[in-house]
């Protein structure tokens, strides 16, 4: 069991990487809504909505981190700590990207091309096909990630360098979380 554990530094890196996609997406959504909320009420309300969003992103990030820790138990015992961090971060990024693309597709008002829509409609099971295709794409990406993590040391070292660079960015986002907490406290006092 000890071999499956991550060191304190690697746990912190994993938490930062679990929080990064959620925070980026939350900031994108808040920036999209700031103008109309400011026009509807005032700027302080827009700041409050953003603060609540960031705190919710922090809670969601904690849940993703806990799930990643549980997934760590499913990784091969022979994997070193760096391989574990790479695989878990890659899984988080792949699933977060799929979620962001899905939500962005519908928020952007995009539509399926007419021929594809007609094909899906005539299949009798359009959602099964869409979900199956999404699952196939995700499983392929996850399989490639796990393969590269297992077989290519250069991939792991490059990914660790990326994690280190993104950790600096996420630390700044955590400072935004502290500011959001202060805003929420001030709004509720």
PDB file of C-alpha atoms in Angstrom:
ATOM      1  CA  UNK A   1       0.000   0.000   0.000  1.00  0.00           C
ATOM      2  CA  UNK A   2       2.909   2.340   0.759  1.00  0.00           C
ATOM      3  CA  UNK A   3       4.122   2.054  -2.836  1.00  0.00           C
ATOM      4  CA  UNK A   4       0.788   3.366  -4.102  1.00  0.00           C
ATOM      5  CA  UNK A   5       0.946   6.515  -1.995  1.00  0.00           C
ATOM      6  CA  UNK A   6       2.088   9.851  -3.355  1.00  0.00           C
ATOM      7  CA  UNK A   7       4.461  12.093  -1.431  1.00  0.00           C
ATOM      8  CA  UNK A   8       3.156  15.309   0.074  1.00  0.00           C
ATOM      9  CA  UNK A   9       4.630  17.382  -2.783  1.00  0.00           C
ATOM     10  CA  UNK A  10       3.085  15.129  -5.422  1.00  0.00           C
ATOM     11  CA  UNK A  11      -0.272  15.218  -3.610  1.00  0.00           C
ATOM     12  CA  UNK A  12      -0.172  19.014  -3.728  1.00  0.00           C
ATOM     13  CA  UNK A  13       0.673  18.906  -7.448  1.00  0.00           C
ATOM     14  CA  UNK A  14      -2.211  16.507  -8.040  1.00  0.00           C
ATOM     15  CA  UNK A  15      -4.593  18.805  -6.175  1.00  0.00           C
ATOM     16  CA  UNK A  16      -3.429  21.791  -8.212  1.00  0.00           C
ATOM     17  CA  UNK A  17      -3.934  19.869 -11.448  1.00  0.00           C
ATOM     18  CA  UNK A  18      -7.356  18.651 -10.285  1.00  0.00           C
ATOM     19  CA  UNK A  19      -8.320  22.267  -9.613  1.00  0.00           C
ATOM     20  CA  UNK A  20      -6.898  23.807 -12.787  1.00  0.00           C
ATOM     21  CA  UNK A  21      -9.483  22.795 -15.425  1.00  0.00           C
ATOM     22  CA  UNK A  22     -12.419  23.603 -13.156  1.00  0.00           C
ATOM     23  CA  UNK A  23     -11.012  27.017 -12.320  1.00  0.00           C
ATOM     24  CA  UNK A  24     -10.199  27.866 -15.931  1.00  0.00           C
ATOM     25  CA  UNK A  25     -13.706  26.928 -17.030  1.00  0.00           C
ATOM     26  CA  UNK A  26     -15.292  28.821 -14.133  1.00  0.00           C
ATOM     27  CA  UNK A  27     -13.302  31.945 -14.959  1.00  0.00           C
ATOM     28  CA  UNK A  28     -14.327  31.677 -18.627  1.00  0.00           C
ATOM     29  CA  UNK A  29     -18.001  31.372 -17.634  1.00  0.00           C
ATOM     30  CA  UNK A  30     -17.776  34.227 -15.114  1.00  0.00           C
ATOM     31  CA  UNK A  31     -16.135  36.519 -17.657  1.00  0.00           C
ATOM     32  CA  UNK A  32     -18.905  35.656 -20.097  1.00  0.00           C
ATOM     33  CA  UNK A  33     -21.585  36.649 -17.554  1.00  0.00           C
ATOM     34  CA  UNK A  34     -20.007  39.691 -15.880  1.00  0.00           C
ATOM     35  CA  UNK A  35     -21.280  42.233 -18.386  1.00  0.00           C
ATOM     36  CA  UNK A  36     -24.942  41.280 -18.365  1.00  0.00           C
ATOM     37  CA  UNK A  37     -25.031  40.853 -14.572  1.00  0.00           C
ATOM     38  CA  UNK A  38     -23.432  44.297 -14.168  1.00  0.00           C
ATOM     39  CA  UNK A  39     -26.011  45.798 -16.513  1.00  0.00           C
ATOM     40  CA  UNK A  40     -28.885  44.031 -14.777  1.00  0.00           C
ATOM     41  CA  UNK A  41     -27.940  45.042 -11.250  1.00  0.00           C
ATOM     42  CA  UNK A  42     -24.441  46.379 -10.514  1.00  0.00           C
ATOM     43  CA  UNK A  43     -20.762  45.458 -10.670  1.00  0.00           C
ATOM     44  CA  UNK A  44     -20.646  44.320  -7.028  1.00  0.00           C
ATOM     45  CA  UNK A  45     -23.290  41.671  -7.805  1.00  0.00           C
ATOM     46  CA  UNK A  46     -21.209  40.472 -10.751  1.00  0.00           C
ATOM     47  CA  UNK A  47     -18.171  40.204  -8.473  1.00  0.00           C
ATOM     48  CA  UNK A  48     -20.305  38.277  -5.970  1.00  0.00           C
ATOM     49  CA  UNK A  49     -21.500  35.823  -8.609  1.00  0.00           C
ATOM     50  CA  UNK A  50     -17.889  35.288  -9.687  1.00  0.00           C
ATOM     51  CA  UNK A  51     -16.822  34.760  -6.078  1.00  0.00           C
ATOM     52  CA  UNK A  52     -19.504  32.143  -5.489  1.00  0.00           C
ATOM     53  CA  UNK A  53     -18.509  30.452  -8.737  1.00  0.00           C
ATOM     54  CA  UNK A  54     -14.862  30.269  -7.700  1.00  0.00           C
ATOM     55  CA  UNK A  55     -15.723  28.832  -4.301  1.00  0.00           C
ATOM     56  CA  UNK A  56     -17.921  26.235  -5.947  1.00  0.00           C
ATOM     57  CA  UNK A  57     -15.017  25.445  -8.297  1.00  0.00           C
ATOM     58  CA  UNK A  58     -12.807  24.902  -5.242  1.00  0.00           C
ATOM     59  CA  UNK A  59     -15.322  22.453  -3.757  1.00  0.00           C
ATOM     60  CA  UNK A  60     -15.638  20.658  -7.097  1.00  0.00           C
ATOM     61  CA  UNK A  61     -11.845  20.530  -7.394  1.00  0.00           C
ATOM     62  CA  UNK A  62     -11.633  18.864  -4.000  1.00  0.00           C
ATOM     63  CA  UNK A  63     -14.115  16.210  -5.150  1.00  0.00           C
ATOM     64  CA  UNK A  64     -12.094  15.601  -8.346  1.00  0.00           C
ATOM     65  CA  UNK A  65      -8.934  15.304  -6.223  1.00  0.00           C
ATOM     66  CA  UNK A  66     -10.558  12.680  -3.986  1.00  0.00           C
ATOM     67  CA  UNK A  67     -11.716  10.682  -7.011  1.00  0.00           C
ATOM     68  CA  UNK A  68      -8.184  10.898  -8.454  1.00  0.00           C
ATOM     69  CA  UNK A  69      -6.788   9.531  -5.196  1.00  0.00           C
ATOM     70  CA  UNK A  70      -9.191   6.601  -5.428  1.00  0.00           C
ATOM     71  CA  UNK A  71      -8.218   6.005  -9.062  1.00  0.00           C
ATOM     72  CA  UNK A  72      -4.590   5.934  -7.927  1.00  0.00           C
ATOM     73  CA  UNK A  73      -5.374   2.624  -6.236  1.00  0.00           C
ATOM     74  CA  UNK A  74      -6.234   1.115  -9.640  1.00  0.00           C
ATOM     75  CA  UNK A  75      -2.911   1.995 -11.261  1.00  0.00           C
ATOM     76  CA  UNK A  76      -0.216  -0.692 -11.556  1.00  0.00           C
ATOM     77  CA  UNK A  77       1.794  -1.264  -8.375  1.00  0.00           C
ATOM     78  CA  UNK A  78       5.073  -1.167 -10.267  1.00  0.00           C
ATOM     79  CA  UNK A  79       4.542   2.442 -11.353  1.00  0.00           C
ATOM     80  CA  UNK A  80       6.701   5.062  -9.731  1.00  0.00           C
ATOM     81  CA  UNK A  81       5.321   8.209  -8.182  1.00  0.00           C
ATOM     82  CA  UNK A  82       6.019  10.321 -11.290  1.00  0.00           C
ATOM     83  CA  UNK A  83       4.137   7.873 -13.500  1.00  0.00           C
ATOM     84  CA  UNK A  84       1.181   7.952 -11.139  1.00  0.00           C
ATOM     85  CA  UNK A  85       1.059  11.745 -11.110  1.00  0.00           C
ATOM     86  CA  UNK A  86       1.320  11.833 -14.908  1.00  0.00           C
ATOM     87  CA  UNK A  87      -1.446   9.293 -15.415  1.00  0.00           C
ATOM     88  CA  UNK A  88      -3.811  10.849 -12.892  1.00  0.00           C
ATOM     89  CA  UNK A  89      -3.262  14.366 -14.217  1.00  0.00           C
ATOM     90  CA  UNK A  90      -3.735  13.158 -17.766  1.00  0.00           C
ATOM     91  CA  UNK A  91      -7.005  11.470 -16.806  1.00  0.00           C
ATOM     92  CA  UNK A  92      -8.212  14.649 -15.118  1.00  0.00           C
ATOM     93  CA  UNK A  93      -7.291  16.771 -18.148  1.00  0.00           C
ATOM     94  CA  UNK A  94      -8.852  14.357 -20.663  1.00  0.00           C
ATOM     95  CA  UNK A  95     -12.166  14.133 -18.838  1.00  0.00           C
ATOM     96  CA  UNK A  96     -12.211  17.868 -18.096  1.00  0.00           C
ATOM     97  CA  UNK A  97     -11.543  18.674 -21.753  1.00  0.00           C
ATOM     98  CA  UNK A  98     -14.384  16.389 -22.826  1.00  0.00           C
ATOM     99  CA  UNK A  99     -16.721  18.070 -20.356  1.00  0.00           C
ATOM    100  CA  UNK A 100     -15.659  21.552 -21.433  1.00  0.00           C
ATOM    101  CA  UNK A 101     -16.099  20.706 -25.109  1.00  0.00           C
ATOM    102  CA  UNK A 102     -19.522  19.251 -24.429  1.00  0.00           C
ATOM    103  CA  UNK A 103     -20.717  22.238 -22.424  1.00  0.00           C
ATOM    104  CA  UNK A 104     -19.066  24.736 -24.778  1.00  0.00           C
ATOM    105  CA  UNK A 105     -20.728  23.087 -27.762  1.00  0.00           C
ATOM    106  CA  UNK A 106     -24.184  23.659 -26.312  1.00  0.00           C
ATOM    107  CA  UNK A 107     -23.436  27.075 -24.786  1.00  0.00           C
ATOM    108  CA  UNK A 108     -22.156  28.246 -28.161  1.00  0.00           C
ATOM    109  CA  UNK A 109     -25.417  27.240 -29.811  1.00  0.00           C
ATOM    110  CA  UNK A 110     -23.671  24.862 -32.199  1.00  0.00           C
ATOM    111  CA  UNK A 111     -25.687  22.353 -34.132  1.00  0.00           C
ATOM    112  CA  UNK A 112     -24.842  19.040 -35.715  1.00  0.00           C
ATOM    113  CA  UNK A 113     -24.498  19.112 -39.495  1.00  0.00           C
ATOM    114  CA  UNK A 114     -27.819  18.288 -41.143  1.00  0.00           C
ATOM    115  CA  UNK A 115     -26.666  15.012 -42.732  1.00  0.00           C
ATOM    116  CA  UNK A 116     -25.238  13.723 -39.436  1.00  0.00           C
ATOM    117  CA  UNK A 117     -28.370  14.800 -37.564  1.00  0.00           C
ATOM    118  CA  UNK A 118     -30.571  12.964 -40.074  1.00  0.00           C
ATOM    119  CA  UNK A 119     -28.388   9.847 -39.842  1.00  0.00           C
ATOM    120  CA  UNK A 120     -28.586   9.845 -36.062  1.00  0.00           C
ATOM    121  CA  UNK A 121     -32.307  10.478 -36.121  1.00  0.00           C
ATOM    122  CA  UNK A 122     -32.949   7.564 -38.475  1.00  0.00           C
ATOM    123  CA  UNK A 123     -30.776   5.208 -36.442  1.00  0.00           C
ATOM    124  CA  UNK A 124     -33.460   4.929 -33.787  1.00  0.00           C
ATOM    125  CA  UNK A 125     -30.896   5.360 -30.987  1.00  0.00           C
ATOM    126  CA  UNK A 126     -29.162   8.717 -31.485  1.00  0.00           C
ATOM    127  CA  UNK A 127     -28.127   9.175 -27.864  1.00  0.00           C
ATOM    128  CA  UNK A 128     -26.648   5.707 -27.656  1.00  0.00           C
ATOM    129  CA  UNK A 129     -24.562   6.456 -30.730  1.00  0.00           C
ATOM    130  CA  UNK A 130     -23.435   9.856 -29.440  1.00  0.00           C
ATOM    131  CA  UNK A 131     -22.591   8.514 -25.987  1.00  0.00           C
ATOM    132  CA  UNK A 132     -20.889   5.487 -27.489  1.00  0.00           C
ATOM    133  CA  UNK A 133     -18.771   7.664 -29.785  1.00  0.00           C
ATOM    134  CA  UNK A 134     -17.833   9.951 -26.884  1.00  0.00           C
ATOM    135  CA  UNK A 135     -16.931   6.961 -24.736  1.00  0.00           C
ATOM    136  CA  UNK A 136     -14.877   5.414 -27.532  1.00  0.00           C
ATOM    137  CA  UNK A 137     -12.937   8.654 -28.011  1.00  0.00           C
ATOM    138  CA  UNK A 138     -12.330   9.022 -24.268  1.00  0.00           C
ATOM    139  CA  UNK A 139     -11.278   5.396 -23.828  1.00  0.00           C
ATOM    140  CA  UNK A 140      -8.890   5.713 -26.764  1.00  0.00           C
ATOM    141  CA  UNK A 141      -7.340   8.856 -25.273  1.00  0.00           C
ATOM    142  CA  UNK A 142      -7.100   7.291 -21.823  1.00  0.00           C
ATOM    143  CA  UNK A 143      -5.592   4.103 -23.259  1.00  0.00           C
ATOM    144  CA  UNK A 144      -3.000   6.128 -25.181  1.00  0.00           C
ATOM    145  CA  UNK A 145      -2.208   8.140 -22.052  1.00  0.00           C
ATOM    146  CA  UNK A 146      -1.718   5.025 -19.933  1.00  0.00           C
ATOM    147  CA  UNK A 147       0.377   3.363 -22.646  1.00  0.00           C
ATOM    148  CA  UNK A 148       2.641   6.406 -23.019  1.00  0.00           C
ATOM    149  CA  UNK A 149       2.944   6.731 -19.248  1.00  0.00           C
ATOM    150  CA  UNK A 150       3.962   3.090 -18.948  1.00  0.00           C
ATOM    151  CA  UNK A 151       6.317   2.841 -21.931  1.00  0.00           C
ATOM    152  CA  UNK A 152       7.781   6.284 -22.623  1.00  0.00           C
ATOM    153  CA  UNK A 153       9.923   7.907 -19.889  1.00  0.00           C
ATOM    154  CA  UNK A 154      10.282  11.017 -22.063  1.00  0.00           C
ATOM    155  CA  UNK A 155       6.513  11.455 -22.047  1.00  0.00           C
ATOM    156  CA  UNK A 156       6.461  11.297 -18.251  1.00  0.00           C
ATOM    157  CA  UNK A 157       9.289  13.817 -17.855  1.00  0.00           C
ATOM    158  CA  UNK A 158       7.684  16.193 -20.365  1.00  0.00           C
ATOM    159  CA  UNK A 159       4.331  15.895 -18.633  1.00  0.00           C
ATOM    160  CA  UNK A 160       5.944  16.553 -15.240  1.00  0.00           C
ATOM    161  CA  UNK A 161       7.503  19.713 -16.667  1.00  0.00           C
ATOM    162  CA  UNK A 162       4.054  20.793 -17.856  1.00  0.00           C
ATOM    163  CA  UNK A 163       2.598  20.072 -14.416  1.00  0.00           C
ATOM    164  CA  UNK A 164       5.300  22.177 -12.781  1.00  0.00           C
ATOM    165  CA  UNK A 165       4.578  25.121 -15.090  1.00  0.00           C
ATOM    166  CA  UNK A 166       0.817  24.863 -14.678  1.00  0.00           C
ATOM    167  CA  UNK A 167       1.192  24.646 -10.897  1.00  0.00           C
ATOM    168  CA  UNK A 168       2.419  28.238 -10.854  1.00  0.00           C
ATOM    169  CA  UNK A 169      -0.701  29.347 -12.738  1.00  0.00           C
ATOM    170  CA  UNK A 170      -2.988  27.381 -10.449  1.00  0.00           C
ATOM    171  CA  UNK A 171      -1.347  28.904  -7.385  1.00  0.00           C
ATOM    172  CA  UNK A 172      -2.461  32.294  -8.722  1.00  0.00           C
ATOM    173  CA  UNK A 173      -5.972  30.928  -9.141  1.00  0.00           C
ATOM    174  CA  UNK A 174      -5.908  29.794  -5.506  1.00  0.00           C
ATOM    175  CA  UNK A 175      -5.139  33.393  -4.583  1.00  0.00           C
ATOM    176  CA  UNK A 176      -8.322  34.285  -6.484  1.00  0.00           C
ATOM    177  CA  UNK A 177     -10.137  31.707  -4.352  1.00  0.00           C
ATOM    178  CA  UNK A 178      -8.952  33.460  -1.200  1.00  0.00           C
ATOM    179  CA  UNK A 179     -10.168  36.770  -2.622  1.00  0.00           C
ATOM    180  CA  UNK A 180     -13.486  35.107  -3.515  1.00  0.00           C
ATOM    181  CA  UNK A 181     -13.846  33.853   0.046  1.00  0.00           C
ATOM    182  CA  UNK A 182     -13.266  37.375   1.346  1.00  0.00           C
ATOM    183  CA  UNK A 183     -15.872  38.760  -1.071  1.00  0.00           C
ATOM    184  CA  UNK A 184     -18.426  36.149   0.006  1.00  0.00           C
ATOM    185  CA  UNK A 185     -17.779  36.900   3.678  1.00  0.00           C
ATOM    186  CA  UNK A 186     -18.114  40.649   3.063  1.00  0.00           C
ATOM    187  CA  UNK A 187     -21.343  40.175   1.130  1.00  0.00           C
ATOM    188  CA  UNK A 188     -22.874  38.094   3.910  1.00  0.00           C
ATOM    189  CA  UNK A 189     -21.844  40.213   6.898  1.00  0.00           C
TER     190      UNK A 189
END
